[in-house]
C-alpha cells in the first residue's frame, strides 16, 4: 500500500505527558499537512511543510506543539505537557507540489488525554 | 479568508432516494472546491473536486456536484442512495494559489434507511 500512513493509530496519555506522532506521506509528495479534528467538527489546519521547510503554522498550534520533517520525507508532531483539550484526531495529508492540491489523507491518530 | 458552510448536520434518506448535501463557500480568490467522505474510524477520502474546468463534476461512487458561482454553492448529489453511502461528508475549499490549505465545513452525516 502506497498511501499515507500514521503511527500510532490510537494514543491514550495522562495530562502533562508528552506525545509524538509520526506521518509517512506518499513517497513522491513533497507537500505535507497536519490537521486536527475534534468530535463533530471538520478538520482544522495546523501546519504545512514543503520538503523539510515548515512554511505555515496555524494559530491553533500553541507553543506546546512542534512539528518537524527533517529529511523532507516523514514528519513528526509532538505535543508537550498535554491537556485534556488536546484530545482529538490528528490527521496527516500529503500532495504533489504542482497543480491542484489534491490532498491524500492518512487514517489519523486518535489522542485521548485523561 | 475562505470559509465553507454546510447546511444540515444530519441528512436522512431512504435507500434509493435522491441524496442532496448542501455546501456554500466564501472566497476572495478563485476557489478550488472538494468533497471528502469519512467512514467511522477512517481518514478522509476524496469524492470529487472542482478546479475551474467543467462546472459539473463527477466523482466516485456515483456522486456529482455542480459549481454555481452566482450562488457560491457546490452541492453534492447522488440520484439513488445506497446503504453503503452512510458516512460523514465534508465540503472543503482551498485557494488556487499559495500552498492551498484546505478549509473544511463542519460536516454532514448522511443516514440511509432501508
XYZ file of C-alpha atoms in Angstrom:
228
model
C 0.000 0.000 0.000
C 1.498 3.354 -1.002
C -0.935 5.629 0.812
C -0.284 7.980 3.729
C 0.406 6.114 6.949
C 0.273 7.352 10.527
C 1.549 5.848 13.728
C 0.205 5.178 16.273
C -3.458 4.902 15.374
C -4.512 5.443 18.968
C -2.750 7.053 21.908
C -4.016 7.368 25.463
C -1.958 9.500 27.783
C -2.228 11.289 31.074
C -2.421 15.040 31.318
C 1.027 16.586 31.428
C 2.771 13.863 29.440
C 4.475 14.403 26.095
C 3.353 12.528 22.995
C 4.779 12.209 19.482
C 3.006 11.130 16.319
C 4.542 10.088 13.033
C 3.320 10.536 9.476
C 4.758 8.875 6.377
C 3.477 10.606 3.226
C 3.189 9.190 -0.249
C 6.764 8.959 -1.462
C 6.710 11.444 -4.339
C 4.686 14.047 -2.421
C 6.755 16.931 -1.153
C 3.872 18.832 0.457
C 2.775 17.611 3.896
C -0.040 18.944 6.076
C -1.219 18.331 9.622
C -4.850 18.854 10.611
C -6.739 18.366 13.860
C -10.310 17.117 14.026
C -12.402 17.287 17.175
C -15.672 15.464 17.664
C -18.422 16.784 15.456
C -16.174 19.189 13.581
C -14.354 19.284 10.314
C -10.571 19.061 10.221
C -8.709 22.274 11.044
C -5.358 23.151 9.528
C -2.360 23.068 11.858
C 0.804 23.296 9.789
C 2.333 22.807 6.350
C 5.702 21.580 5.074
C 7.198 21.831 1.652
C 10.061 19.358 1.682
C 11.773 19.911 5.039
C 10.719 23.535 5.422
C 7.813 24.384 7.699
C 6.204 27.237 5.808
C 2.963 27.874 7.642
C 1.652 27.408 11.152
C -1.883 27.993 12.366
C -2.641 29.999 15.484
C -4.096 26.726 16.759
C -0.535 25.436 17.062
C 0.433 26.649 20.503
C 3.984 26.669 21.874
C 3.397 23.183 23.241
C 3.143 21.827 19.705
C 6.117 21.264 17.450
C 6.333 19.606 14.067
C 9.340 18.524 12.078
C 10.126 16.962 8.748
C 13.881 16.558 8.987
C 14.705 14.976 5.654
C 11.682 16.025 3.706
C 10.139 12.573 3.999
C 8.314 11.532 7.187
C 7.066 14.082 9.687
C 6.558 14.094 13.438
C 4.134 16.107 15.538
C 4.974 16.443 19.221
C 2.694 17.771 21.926
C 4.346 18.670 25.214
C 2.538 18.830 28.543
C -0.681 17.501 27.082
C -4.002 18.929 28.203
C -7.465 17.413 28.019
C -8.310 19.907 25.302
C -5.701 18.290 23.085
C -7.877 15.192 22.767
C -8.678 14.928 19.072
C -7.934 13.078 15.859
C -4.688 14.261 14.299
C -4.690 13.849 10.532
C -1.776 13.993 8.152
C -2.121 14.630 4.432
C 0.277 14.890 1.521
C 0.133 16.202 -2.005
C 2.191 16.838 -5.114
C 3.852 20.233 -5.422
C 2.262 21.393 -8.627
C -1.227 21.838 -9.963
C -4.394 21.189 -7.999
C -3.785 20.429 -4.407
C -5.465 17.040 -4.113
C -4.537 16.059 -0.607
C -4.398 12.411 0.348
C -5.157 11.754 3.995
C -3.842 9.157 6.372
C -6.089 7.241 8.794
C -5.260 9.611 11.640
C -4.008 9.260 15.197
C -6.689 9.487 17.851
C -5.338 11.091 21.012
C -7.136 10.772 24.329
C -5.781 12.790 27.246
C -7.025 11.618 30.632
C -10.295 34.454 4.254
C -12.067 31.411 2.988
C -14.908 29.538 4.624
C -17.435 26.821 3.959
C -20.931 26.391 5.316
C -22.651 23.037 5.231
C -26.368 23.288 5.833
C -27.713 20.442 7.923
C -25.548 18.461 10.304
C -27.643 15.369 9.565
C -29.491 14.313 6.432
C -31.699 11.230 6.371
C -32.811 9.496 3.182
C -34.304 6.169 2.245
C -32.365 3.709 0.162
C -32.938 4.556 -3.498
C -33.827 8.181 -2.818
C -32.009 11.253 -4.059
C -29.111 12.463 -1.931
C -28.542 16.232 -1.696
C -25.882 17.645 0.605
C -25.519 21.409 0.611
C -22.327 23.437 0.629
C -21.844 27.179 0.285
C -18.428 28.758 0.164
C -16.835 32.131 0.620
C -13.577 33.016 -1.094
C -11.901 36.209 -2.200
C -9.907 34.377 -4.867
C -10.947 31.745 -7.381
C -11.517 28.651 -5.292
C -10.833 25.006 -5.612
C -13.653 23.003 -4.042
C -13.683 19.457 -2.753
C -15.998 16.906 -1.240
C -14.496 14.313 1.077
C -16.169 11.325 2.735
C -15.188 9.890 6.103
C -16.255 6.479 7.288
C -16.096 5.676 11.021
C -12.549 5.461 12.347
C -11.069 6.125 8.932
C -9.339 9.016 7.232
C -10.831 11.255 4.603
C -11.344 10.017 1.066
C -11.729 12.409 -1.849
C -15.068 12.076 -3.658
C -14.617 14.816 -6.232
C -13.018 18.192 -6.892
C -13.709 21.388 -8.791
C -10.696 23.120 -10.289
C -12.188 25.758 -12.601
C -12.734 23.449 -15.541
C -16.209 21.930 -16.020
C -18.768 23.234 -13.547
C -20.465 19.832 -13.265
C -18.029 17.480 -11.626
C -18.442 13.728 -11.459
C -16.809 11.756 -8.699
C -16.568 8.266 -7.352
C -19.454 6.080 -6.211
C -21.972 7.882 -8.416
C -21.677 11.271 -6.722
C -21.557 14.564 -8.581
C -21.504 18.244 -7.702
C -22.194 21.459 -9.568
C -20.216 24.655 -9.074
C -22.506 27.694 -9.194
C -20.524 30.883 -8.873
C -23.605 33.116 -8.762
C -24.905 31.174 -5.757
C -21.456 30.444 -4.266
C -22.580 26.855 -3.937
C -21.134 23.414 -4.551
C -23.884 20.983 -3.590
C -23.270 17.229 -3.678
C -25.859 14.912 -5.208
C -26.419 11.252 -5.947
C -29.515 10.025 -7.776
C -30.045 6.884 -5.704
C -28.733 6.314 -2.200
C -27.195 3.034 -1.114
C -26.829 1.799 2.436
C -23.062 1.951 1.963
C -23.285 5.735 1.443
C -23.945 6.269 5.148
C -20.977 8.312 6.346
C -19.817 11.842 7.211
C -19.342 14.183 4.256
C -17.142 17.252 4.310
C -17.036 20.112 1.859
C -13.728 21.975 1.664
C -12.303 24.992 -0.116
C -8.762 25.978 -0.920
C -7.405 28.892 -2.835
C -5.835 28.361 -6.220
C -2.574 29.995 -5.184
C -0.050 29.522 -2.425
C 0.172 26.294 -0.549
C -3.565 25.604 -0.781
C -4.505 24.585 2.741
C -7.970 23.103 2.970
C -10.694 24.867 4.931
C -13.418 22.400 5.860
C -17.051 22.732 6.740
C -18.438 21.142 9.876
C -19.657 18.101 8.006
C -22.986 16.444 7.228
C -23.789 12.972 8.462
C -25.771 11.029 5.889
C -28.112 8.409 7.293
C -29.618 5.868 4.887
C -32.588 3.787 5.953
C -33.771 0.604 4.229
